[in-house]
mmCIF file of C-alpha atoms in Angstrom:
data_model
loop_
_atom_site.group_PDB
_atom_site.id
_atom_site.type_symbol
_atom_site.label_atom_id
_atom_site.label_comp_id
_atom_site.label_asym_id
_atom_site.label_seq_id
_atom_site.Cartn_x
_atom_site.Cartn_y
_atom_site.Cartn_z
ATOM 1 C CA MET A 1 -103.881 -13.971 10.947
ATOM 2 C CA SER A 2 -105.782 -11.962 13.755
ATOM 3 C CA ASP A 3 -109.222 -13.754 14.230
ATOM 4 C CA TRP A 4 -110.291 -10.098 14.556
ATOM 5 C CA PRO A 5 -112.625 -8.783 11.743
ATOM 6 C CA SER A 6 -110.567 -7.746 9.047
ATOM 7 C CA HIS A 7 -112.895 -4.603 7.871
ATOM 8 C CA GLY A 8 -114.034 -1.451 9.797
ATOM 9 C CA GLY A 9 -117.739 -1.255 10.368
ATOM 10 C CA ARG A 10 -118.483 -4.725 12.119
ATOM 11 C CA PRO A 11 -119.275 -3.410 16.221
ATOM 12 C CA GLU A 12 -121.567 -6.221 16.048
ATOM 13 C CA GLN A 13 -118.661 -8.489 15.992
ATOM 14 C CA VAL A 14 -116.415 -6.875 17.779
ATOM 15 C CA LEU A 15 -118.112 -5.914 20.844
ATOM 16 C CA PRO A 16 -118.720 -9.077 21.981
ATOM 17 C CA ARG A 17 -115.328 -9.346 21.934
ATOM 18 C CA LEU A 18 -115.193 -6.673 24.595
ATOM 19 C CA GLY A 19 -117.923 -8.179 26.846
ATOM 20 C CA LEU A 20 -119.932 -5.551 25.670
ATOM 21 C CA ALA A 21 -123.580 -6.705 24.274
ATOM 22 C CA ALA A 22 -123.719 -6.858 19.829
ATOM 23 C CA GLU A 23 -126.441 -4.781 19.428
ATOM 24 C CA ARG A 24 -125.234 -1.659 21.892
ATOM 25 C CA SER A 25 -125.355 1.643 19.995
ATOM 26 C CA VAL A 26 -122.316 3.208 19.121
ATOM 27 C CA ILE A 27 -120.732 5.691 17.438
ATOM 28 C CA ASP A 28 -119.103 3.889 14.604
ATOM 29 C CA PHE A 29 -114.969 5.409 14.136
ATOM 30 C CA SER A 30 -114.224 2.031 12.473
ATOM 31 C CA ALA A 31 -115.487 2.495 9.064
ATOM 32 C CA ASN A 32 -113.840 5.240 6.962
ATOM 33 C CA LEU A 33 -117.013 6.721 5.100
ATOM 34 C CA ASN A 34 -117.963 10.279 4.806
ATOM 35 C CA PRO A 35 -120.466 11.838 8.004
ATOM 36 C CA LEU A 36 -121.672 13.810 5.282
ATOM 37 C CA GLY A 37 -124.621 10.377 4.224
ATOM 38 C CA PRO A 38 -125.234 10.071 0.558
ATOM 39 C CA PRO A 39 -126.317 12.824 -1.414
ATOM 40 C CA SER A 40 -129.562 14.351 -0.584
ATOM 41 C CA TRP A 41 -130.909 13.315 -4.157
ATOM 42 C CA LEU A 42 -129.781 9.983 -3.961
ATOM 43 C CA ALA A 43 -133.060 8.443 -2.324
ATOM 44 C CA GLN A 44 -135.344 9.778 -3.761
ATOM 45 C CA TRP A 45 -132.993 8.797 -7.212
ATOM 46 C CA ILE A 46 -133.695 5.164 -6.598
ATOM 47 C CA ALA A 47 -136.870 5.035 -5.689
ATOM 48 C CA ALA A 48 -137.235 6.581 -9.311
ATOM 49 C CA GLY A 49 -134.791 3.749 -10.637
ATOM 50 C CA VAL A 50 -136.583 0.684 -8.932
ATOM 51 C CA ALA A 51 -138.585 -0.361 -12.873
ATOM 52 C CA GLU A 52 -134.594 -0.614 -13.777
ATOM 53 C CA LEU A 53 -134.343 -3.467 -11.954
ATOM 54 C CA ALA A 54 -136.587 -5.627 -14.133
ATOM 55 C CA VAL A 55 -134.632 -5.534 -17.127
ATOM 56 C CA TYR A 56 -130.760 -6.227 -17.163
ATOM 57 C CA PRO A 57 -127.786 -3.680 -17.539
ATOM 58 C CA ASP A 58 -125.823 -3.468 -20.201
ATOM 59 C CA PRO A 59 -122.870 -6.159 -19.715
ATOM 60 C CA ASP A 60 -120.253 -3.515 -20.806
ATOM 61 C CA TYR A 61 -121.726 -0.443 -18.628
ATOM 62 C CA ARG A 62 -120.982 1.762 -21.784
ATOM 63 C CA GLU A 63 -122.483 4.819 -19.838
ATOM 64 C CA ALA A 64 -120.860 4.516 -17.088
ATOM 65 C CA ARG A 65 -117.771 3.845 -18.251
ATOM 66 C CA GLU A 66 -118.372 7.074 -20.478
ATOM 67 C CA ALA A 67 -119.052 9.154 -17.689
ATOM 68 C CA ILE A 68 -116.005 7.884 -16.147
ATOM 69 C CA ALA A 69 -113.986 8.716 -18.828
ATOM 70 C CA ARG A 70 -114.852 12.288 -19.512
ATOM 71 C CA HIS A 71 -114.324 12.109 -15.664
ATOM 72 C CA GLU A 72 -111.243 11.444 -16.099
ATOM 73 C CA GLY A 73 -109.436 12.420 -19.271
ATOM 74 C CA LEU A 74 -109.315 8.968 -20.515
ATOM 75 C CA ALA A 75 -110.942 6.430 -22.921
ATOM 76 C CA PRO A 76 -113.911 5.210 -21.685
ATOM 77 C CA GLU A 77 -111.362 1.427 -23.455
ATOM 78 C CA GLN A 78 -109.735 2.562 -20.286
ATOM 79 C CA VAL A 79 -112.205 2.818 -17.420
ATOM 80 C CA ARG A 80 -113.711 -1.182 -15.924
ATOM 81 C CA LEU A 81 -116.711 -0.448 -14.231
ATOM 82 C CA THR A 82 -116.383 -3.079 -10.963
ATOM 83 C CA ASN A 83 -118.678 -4.229 -7.560
ATOM 84 C CA GLY A 84 -116.756 -2.166 -5.502
ATOM 85 C CA GLY A 85 -113.190 -1.371 -4.732
ATOM 86 C CA ALA A 86 -112.571 -5.390 -3.876
ATOM 87 C CA GLU A 87 -113.799 -6.744 -7.052
ATOM 88 C CA ALA A 88 -110.864 -3.628 -8.728
ATOM 89 C CA ILE A 89 -108.147 -5.086 -6.577
ATOM 90 C CA PHE A 90 -108.999 -8.941 -7.593
ATOM 91 C CA LEU A 91 -109.337 -7.848 -11.224
ATOM 92 C CA ALA A 92 -105.902 -6.139 -11.093
ATOM 93 C CA ALA A 93 -104.752 -9.940 -9.418
ATOM 94 C CA ALA A 94 -106.609 -11.743 -12.004
ATOM 95 C CA LEU A 95 -104.793 -9.946 -14.471
ATOM 96 C CA LEU A 96 -100.870 -10.285 -13.330
ATOM 97 C CA ALA A 97 -101.830 -13.762 -12.772
ATOM 98 C CA ARG A 98 -102.315 -13.966 -16.231
ATOM 99 C CA ARG A 99 -99.415 -12.450 -17.218
ATOM 100 C CA GLY A 100 -97.516 -14.911 -15.640
ATOM 101 C CA VAL A 101 -96.522 -13.101 -12.630
ATOM 102 C CA ARG A 102 -95.656 -15.278 -9.716
ATOM 103 C CA ARG A 103 -94.511 -12.271 -6.925
ATOM 104 C CA ALA A 104 -96.099 -9.267 -5.697
ATOM 105 C CA LEU A 105 -94.544 -6.647 -3.515
ATOM 106 C CA ILE A 106 -96.828 -5.432 -1.331
ATOM 107 C CA VAL A 107 -96.281 -2.057 0.374
ATOM 108 C CA GLN A 108 -96.750 -2.691 4.296
ATOM 109 C CA PRO A 109 -98.940 -1.952 6.669
ATOM 110 C CA THR A 110 -102.250 -1.720 4.501
ATOM 111 C CA PHE A 111 -105.135 -2.884 3.529
ATOM 112 C CA GLY A 112 -105.581 -6.610 3.651
ATOM 113 C CA GLU A 113 -107.428 -7.600 0.292
ATOM 114 C CA TYR A 114 -104.107 -6.845 -1.682
ATOM 115 C CA GLN A 115 -102.633 -9.968 0.217
ATOM 116 C CA ARG A 116 -105.634 -12.382 0.042
ATOM 117 C CA ALA A 117 -106.326 -11.732 -3.433
ATOM 118 C CA CYS A 118 -102.508 -12.151 -4.595
ATOM 119 C CA HIS A 119 -102.758 -15.786 -2.651
ATOM 120 C CA HIS A 120 -106.477 -16.234 -4.373
ATOM 121 C CA TYR A 121 -104.115 -15.990 -7.721
ATOM 122 C CA GLY A 122 -101.781 -18.186 -6.910
ATOM 123 C CA ILE A 123 -99.253 -14.885 -6.354
ATOM 124 C CA GLU A 124 -96.919 -15.337 -3.592
ATOM 125 C CA VAL A 125 -96.231 -11.856 -1.371
ATOM 126 C CA ALA A 126 -93.571 -10.586 -0.702
ATOM 127 C CA ASN A 127 -94.120 -7.849 2.594
ATOM 128 C CA PHE A 128 -92.355 -4.432 2.384
ATOM 129 C CA ALA A 129 -92.117 -1.830 4.886
ATOM 130 C CA LEU A 130 -92.645 1.346 5.158
ATOM 131 C CA VAL A 131 -90.400 3.326 7.504
ATOM 132 C CA GLU A 132 -91.618 3.020 11.250
ATOM 133 C CA GLU A 133 -93.240 5.381 12.770
ATOM 134 C CA CYS A 134 -93.495 7.913 10.238
ATOM 135 C CA PHE A 135 -95.016 5.563 7.423
ATOM 136 C CA VAL A 136 -92.743 6.922 4.835
ATOM 137 C CA LEU A 137 -91.687 4.931 1.476
ATOM 138 C CA ASP A 138 -87.435 4.669 1.403
ATOM 139 C CA GLU A 139 -87.084 4.829 -2.218
ATOM 140 C CA ALA A 140 -83.821 3.222 -2.310
ATOM 141 C CA ARG A 141 -85.107 -0.297 -1.243
ATOM 142 C CA ALA A 142 -88.423 -0.394 -2.878
ATOM 143 C CA CYS A 143 -86.202 -0.313 -5.944
ATOM 144 C CA GLU A 144 -83.880 -2.589 -4.688
ATOM 145 C CA ALA A 145 -86.750 -4.635 -3.680
ATOM 146 C CA MET A 146 -88.722 -4.335 -7.164
ATOM 147 C CA ARG A 147 -85.926 -6.525 -8.677
ATOM 148 C CA GLU A 148 -87.348 -9.139 -6.887
ATOM 149 C CA ALA A 149 -91.357 -8.966 -7.977
ATOM 150 C CA ASP A 150 -93.386 -9.109 -11.119
ATOM 151 C CA ALA A 151 -96.100 -6.757 -9.188
ATOM 152 C CA LEU A 152 -96.326 -3.710 -6.846
ATOM 153 C CA PHE A 153 -99.014 -3.111 -4.819
ATOM 154 C CA LEU A 154 -99.026 0.488 -3.251
ATOM 155 C CA CYS A 155 -101.987 2.359 -1.253
ATOM 156 C CA ARG A 156 -102.541 5.850 -1.696
ATOM 157 C CA PRO A 157 -103.461 7.530 0.646
ATOM 158 C CA ASN A 158 -102.509 4.358 2.402
ATOM 159 C CA ASN A 159 -104.865 2.862 4.823
ATOM 160 C CA PRO A 160 -104.270 2.984 8.011
ATOM 161 C CA THR A 161 -101.727 5.490 7.907
ATOM 162 C CA GLY A 162 -103.200 8.360 5.686
ATOM 163 C CA THR A 163 -99.491 8.880 3.926
ATOM 164 C CA LEU A 164 -99.504 9.740 0.847
ATOM 165 C CA VAL A 165 -96.411 9.353 -1.708
ATOM 166 C CA GLU A 166 -94.931 11.504 -3.365
ATOM 167 C CA ARG A 167 -96.327 11.416 -7.853
ATOM 168 C CA GLU A 168 -92.638 12.432 -8.738
ATOM 169 C CA LEU A 169 -91.923 8.822 -6.533
ATOM 170 C CA ILE A 170 -94.658 7.199 -7.487
ATOM 171 C CA GLU A 171 -92.797 8.030 -11.708
ATOM 172 C CA ARG A 172 -89.824 7.102 -11.180
ATOM 173 C CA LEU A 173 -91.173 3.404 -9.660
ATOM 174 C CA LEU A 174 -93.250 3.330 -12.394
ATOM 175 C CA ALA A 175 -90.062 4.711 -14.435
ATOM 176 C CA GLU A 176 -88.461 1.919 -12.828
ATOM 177 C CA GLY A 177 -90.922 -1.069 -13.442
ATOM 178 C CA LEU A 178 -90.614 -0.096 -16.939
ATOM 179 C CA ARG A 179 -87.290 -1.168 -17.440
ATOM 180 C CA ARG A 180 -87.421 -4.145 -14.753
ATOM 181 C CA GLY A 181 -91.050 -5.612 -16.268
ATOM 182 C CA THR A 182 -92.889 -4.960 -13.233
ATOM 183 C CA THR A 183 -96.382 -3.773 -12.613
ATOM 184 C CA LEU A 184 -97.404 -1.073 -10.381
ATOM 185 C CA VAL A 185 -101.299 -1.713 -8.503
ATOM 186 C CA VAL A 186 -101.732 1.217 -6.558
ATOM 187 C CA ASP A 187 -105.664 1.840 -4.570
ATOM 188 C CA GLU A 188 -106.636 5.026 -4.822
ATOM 189 C CA ALA A 189 -110.219 4.363 -2.272
ATOM 190 C CA PHE A 190 -109.466 7.513 -0.220
ATOM 191 C CA VAL A 191 -107.854 10.188 -3.236
ATOM 192 C CA ASP A 192 -111.012 11.895 -3.383
ATOM 193 C CA PHE A 193 -110.814 13.214 0.463
ATOM 194 C CA VAL A 194 -107.193 14.947 -0.771
ATOM 195 C CA ILE A 195 -107.332 18.063 -0.545
ATOM 196 C CA ARG A 196 -104.918 18.468 -3.520
ATOM 197 C CA ASP A 197 -106.453 16.709 -6.514
ATOM 198 C CA GLU A 198 -103.890 13.922 -6.519
ATOM 199 C CA ARG A 199 -105.046 10.934 -8.526
ATOM 200 C CA LEU A 200 -102.213 9.731 -10.817
ATOM 201 C CA THR A 201 -104.967 9.543 -13.867
ATOM 202 C CA PRO A 202 -102.612 11.680 -16.112
ATOM 203 C CA LEU A 203 -99.631 9.321 -15.793
ATOM 204 C CA LEU A 204 -101.195 6.602 -17.692
ATOM 205 C CA VAL A 205 -100.764 8.364 -20.618
ATOM 206 C CA ARG A 206 -96.501 7.546 -19.938
ATOM 207 C CA TYR A 207 -97.078 4.328 -18.159
ATOM 208 C CA ASP A 208 -98.354 1.193 -19.431
ATOM 209 C CA ASN A 209 -97.358 -0.786 -16.648
ATOM 210 C CA LEU A 210 -99.662 1.529 -14.202
ATOM 211 C CA LEU A 211 -103.570 -0.094 -12.647
ATOM 212 C CA LEU A 212 -105.565 2.440 -10.909
ATOM 213 C CA LEU A 213 -108.237 1.227 -8.193
ATOM 214 C CA ARG A 214 -111.146 3.642 -7.738
ATOM 215 C CA SER A 215 -113.555 2.821 -4.907
ATOM 216 C CA MET A 216 -116.808 5.248 -4.628
ATOM 217 C CA THR A 217 -118.451 3.712 -2.098
ATOM 218 C CA LYS A 218 -115.710 5.933 0.452
ATOM 219 C CA LEU A 219 -116.518 9.486 -1.049
ATOM 220 C CA TYR A 220 -120.597 9.187 -1.217
ATOM 221 C CA ALA A 221 -121.435 6.278 2.229
ATOM 222 C CA ILE A 222 -123.032 4.131 -0.501
ATOM 223 C CA PRO A 223 -120.905 1.818 0.314
ATOM 224 C CA GLY A 224 -123.687 -1.228 0.643
ATOM 225 C CA LEU A 225 -124.174 -0.442 -2.991
ATOM 226 C CA ARG A 226 -120.500 -1.795 -3.533
ATOM 227 C CA LEU A 227 -119.520 0.950 -6.511
ATOM 228 C CA GLY A 228 -115.653 1.596 -7.950
ATOM 229 C CA TYR A 229 -113.804 1.325 -11.250
ATOM 230 C CA LEU A 230 -110.297 -0.005 -12.614
ATOM 231 C CA LEU A 231 -108.446 2.512 -15.002
ATOM 232 C CA GLY A 232 -105.283 0.926 -16.722
ATOM 233 C CA SER A 233 -104.226 0.533 -20.516
ATOM 234 C CA ALA A 234 -106.810 -0.137 -22.831
ATOM 235 C CA GLU A 235 -104.789 -3.433 -23.352
ATOM 236 C CA ALA A 236 -105.353 -4.365 -19.996
ATOM 237 C CA VAL A 237 -108.827 -3.019 -19.402
ATOM 238 C CA GLY A 238 -109.651 -5.269 -21.933
ATOM 239 C CA SER A 239 -108.176 -8.914 -20.812
ATOM 240 C CA ILE A 240 -109.808 -7.795 -17.719
ATOM 241 C CA ALA A 241 -113.372 -7.232 -19.074
ATOM 242 C CA GLN A 242 -112.252 -10.738 -20.754
ATOM 243 C CA LEU A 243 -111.705 -12.000 -16.961
ATOM 244 C CA GLN A 244 -114.903 -10.595 -15.315
ATOM 245 C CA PRO A 245 -118.211 -12.053 -14.084
ATOM 246 C CA PRO A 246 -121.143 -10.548 -16.471
ATOM 247 C CA TRP A 247 -123.258 -8.371 -14.876
ATOM 248 C CA SER A 248 -121.443 -8.163 -11.041
ATOM 249 C CA VAL A 249 -121.869 -4.955 -11.110
ATOM 250 C CA ASN A 250 -126.287 -3.819 -10.598
ATOM 251 C CA ALA A 251 -128.935 -1.675 -12.456
ATOM 252 C CA LEU A 252 -128.933 0.791 -9.901
ATOM 253 C CA ALA A 253 -125.355 0.848 -8.739
ATOM 254 C CA ALA A 254 -124.163 1.470 -12.691
ATOM 255 C CA GLY A 255 -126.800 4.161 -13.120
ATOM 256 C CA LEU A 256 -125.418 5.709 -10.119
ATOM 257 C CA VAL A 257 -121.878 6.871 -11.595
ATOM 258 C CA ALA A 258 -122.417 9.664 -13.580
ATOM 259 C CA PRO A 259 -124.898 11.729 -11.055
ATOM 260 C CA LEU A 260 -122.770 10.774 -8.079
ATOM 261 C CA LEU A 261 -119.774 12.181 -10.895
ATOM 262 C CA SER A 262 -121.453 15.174 -11.697
ATOM 263 C CA ASP A 263 -122.446 16.225 -7.140
ATOM 264 C CA LEU A 264 -119.648 18.687 -7.710
ATOM 265 C CA ASP A 265 -121.213 20.458 -4.926
ATOM 266 C CA TYR A 266 -120.938 17.360 -2.775
ATOM 267 C CA LEU A 267 -117.674 17.094 -3.259
ATOM 268 C CA THR A 268 -116.791 20.899 -2.584
ATOM 269 C CA GLN A 269 -119.093 20.050 0.875
ATOM 270 C CA THR A 270 -116.797 17.044 1.948
ATOM 271 C CA ARG A 271 -113.502 18.701 1.018
ATOM 272 C CA ALA A 272 -114.665 21.475 3.200
ATOM 273 C CA TRP A 273 -116.116 19.599 6.486
ATOM 274 C CA LEU A 274 -112.503 17.426 5.843
ATOM 275 C CA ASP A 275 -109.919 20.510 5.579
ATOM 276 C CA ALA A 276 -112.028 21.819 8.630
ATOM 277 C CA GLU A 277 -112.286 18.410 11.214
ATOM 278 C CA ARG A 278 -108.672 16.642 10.377
ATOM 279 C CA PRO A 279 -106.734 18.772 11.748
ATOM 280 C CA TRP A 280 -108.586 20.230 14.799
ATOM 281 C CA LEU A 281 -108.764 16.145 15.462
ATOM 282 C CA GLN A 282 -105.329 15.567 15.263
ATOM 283 C CA ASP A 283 -104.252 18.816 17.269
ATOM 284 C CA GLU A 284 -106.931 17.685 20.339
ATOM 285 C CA LEU A 285 -105.639 14.494 20.411
ATOM 286 C CA GLU A 286 -102.479 14.946 20.478
ATOM 287 C CA ALA A 287 -102.669 17.602 23.039
ATOM 288 C CA LEU A 288 -104.205 14.701 24.956
ATOM 289 C CA GLY A 289 -100.948 12.520 24.581
ATOM 290 C CA LEU A 290 -101.410 10.572 21.270
ATOM 291 C CA SER A 291 -99.155 10.203 18.914
ATOM 292 C CA VAL A 292 -100.904 10.756 15.949
ATOM 293 C CA VAL A 293 -99.776 10.515 12.328
ATOM 294 C CA PRO A 294 -100.174 12.885 9.871
ATOM 295 C CA SER A 295 -102.680 12.096 7.037
ATOM 296 C CA HIS A 296 -103.545 13.464 4.128
ATOM 297 C CA ALA A 297 -107.252 10.845 3.859
ATOM 298 C CA ASN A 298 -110.389 11.174 6.555
ATOM 299 C CA PHE A 299 -108.866 8.793 8.769
ATOM 300 C CA LEU A 300 -106.372 8.875 11.791
ATOM 301 C CA LEU A 301 -103.617 7.019 12.690
ATOM 302 C CA LEU A 302 -102.816 7.353 17.063
ATOM 303 C CA ARG A 303 -101.112 5.426 20.107
ATOM 304 C CA HIS A 304 -99.910 6.574 23.283
ATOM 305 C CA GLY A 305 -96.763 8.453 23.360
ATOM 306 C CA GLU A 306 -95.718 7.008 26.695
ATOM 307 C CA SER A 307 -96.872 3.240 25.338
ATOM 308 C CA ARG A 308 -100.275 2.632 27.180
ATOM 309 C CA SER A 309 -102.138 -0.012 25.697
ATOM 310 C CA MET A 310 -104.092 0.290 22.497
ATOM 311 C CA ALA A 311 -106.434 -2.179 23.797
ATOM 312 C CA ALA A 312 -107.415 -0.549 26.537
ATOM 313 C CA LEU A 313 -108.168 2.708 25.007
ATOM 314 C CA LEU A 314 -110.090 0.090 22.389
ATOM 315 C CA GLU A 315 -112.421 -0.963 25.544
ATOM 316 C CA HIS A 316 -112.522 1.883 26.474
ATOM 317 C CA LEU A 317 -113.831 3.964 23.971
ATOM 318 C CA ALA A 318 -116.244 1.314 23.216
ATOM 319 C CA ARG A 319 -117.385 1.236 26.976
ATOM 320 C CA CYS A 320 -118.146 4.770 26.419
ATOM 321 C CA GLY A 321 -120.772 3.996 22.797
ATOM 322 C CA ILE A 322 -117.971 4.879 20.795
ATOM 323 C CA LEU A 323 -116.402 1.883 17.942
ATOM 324 C CA VAL A 324 -112.455 2.785 16.790
ATOM 325 C CA ARG A 325 -110.787 0.541 14.681
ATOM 326 C CA HIS A 326 -108.440 -2.632 15.847
ATOM 327 C CA THR A 327 -105.093 -2.489 14.043
ATOM 328 C CA HIS A 328 -104.771 -6.640 14.629
ATOM 329 C CA ASN A 329 -105.125 -7.806 10.914
ATOM 330 C CA PHE A 330 -102.775 -4.889 10.117
ATOM 331 C CA ILE A 331 -98.826 -6.481 8.844
ATOM 332 C CA GLY A 332 -96.485 -4.020 10.872
ATOM 333 C CA LEU A 333 -99.226 -2.573 13.640
ATOM 334 C CA GLU A 334 -100.608 -6.055 14.998
ATOM 335 C CA GLY A 335 -102.509 -3.429 17.953
ATOM 336 C CA ALA A 336 -100.114 -1.369 18.582
ATOM 337 C CA TRP A 337 -102.458 1.602 17.381
ATOM 338 C CA LEU A 338 -105.895 2.162 16.688
ATOM 339 C CA ARG A 339 -107.493 3.862 13.255
ATOM 340 C CA VAL A 340 -110.224 6.959 13.756
ATOM 341 C CA ALA A 341 -112.637 7.651 11.059
ATOM 342 C CA VAL A 342 -112.557 12.118 10.856
ATOM 343 C CA ARG A 343 -116.723 12.787 11.847
ATOM 344 C CA SER A 344 -118.581 14.760 12.217
ATOM 345 C CA ARG A 345 -117.851 17.680 14.932
ATOM 346 C CA PRO A 346 -120.434 16.519 17.747
ATOM 347 C CA GLU A 347 -118.804 12.840 17.446
ATOM 348 C CA ASN A 348 -115.178 13.828 17.121
ATOM 349 C CA ARG A 349 -115.574 15.975 20.298
ATOM 350 C CA ALA A 350 -117.735 13.286 21.801
ATOM 351 C CA LEU A 351 -114.417 10.863 20.496
ATOM 352 C CA VAL A 352 -111.656 13.188 22.601
ATOM 353 C CA GLU A 353 -113.512 13.707 25.472
ATOM 354 C CA ALA A 354 -113.878 10.207 25.928
ATOM 355 C CA VAL A 355 -109.960 9.844 25.351
ATOM 356 C CA ALA A 356 -109.556 12.644 27.914
ATOM 357 C CA LEU A 357 -111.237 10.474 30.444
ATOM 358 C CA TRP A 358 -108.836 7.918 29.332
ATOM 359 C CA SER A 359 -105.979 9.648 29.509
ATOM 360 C CA GLU A 360 -106.671 11.821 33.415
ATOM 361 C CA PRO A 361 -103.525 10.495 35.973
#
């Protein structure tokens, strides 16, 4: 694996590698966070909730789980609150290990924590590549590969490609999994950014071999609070509750679940921003000779159509005060692409102008 930082949002680690000061001011396009920032009411809410820090939170997080259950149309017994999406990934792997899963298939290129979680629990990993260039899932090859795996990890929409496996195809994979005893773990950390509702929650009624992972930190721009959840059958979630360390989610984060989910205006504003900015940014970048993968998320994967070095573009942008995400530790990309978050129009324009300088003959 590459010794580059394995996550975005780490300018203090990336900039020195490029010969720049770690404290240099940059516009951070490397982390896929909502540029609207946290909801406007959040700071006041946290200040008012400081008193809760003197009391142990409910170890079962009943109120938060009930709020998520209402939001998703599920029973509370099908919901487990987690310390961000990362804990949800590790708890899913822990459950698979408890069930005797020996081999997991991971659809690549994708988020590296799936592999790390599997290795942590002694699960062998096999990588399954999306079709090159367009990054779609080949159904026939996937079903064939599932014959040799007890679990399949899939990100939807996928990080870093932004591509979305169709719901109908997911359902066919689930049906195949039922026949073969294969569990599908689908990470929907970015599903709230999809303009049309693409959540797979309704499939939980028919498929007990499905686990859904969610993150609330990306949409609400609160990565420091670490808040996520896991959805599945009541039996699976009950087993996960036994595997989760007690009080892994702090009281402030747990208390935020209900008010965040009820803030529908924030979600509407977010989708309106993304619906305008993502196509604008893609069109501008393509006009400069970059190949951009069509995305359903709040980020774009790109490279130069004439195979110019993305390492050179990464360094050029950093010197222009813009940090984008390298792809050195995404299996199958190995630095040949860059990932950029979609941000505000002034920031997106600054990115386009910097790329234009690099693209000039």
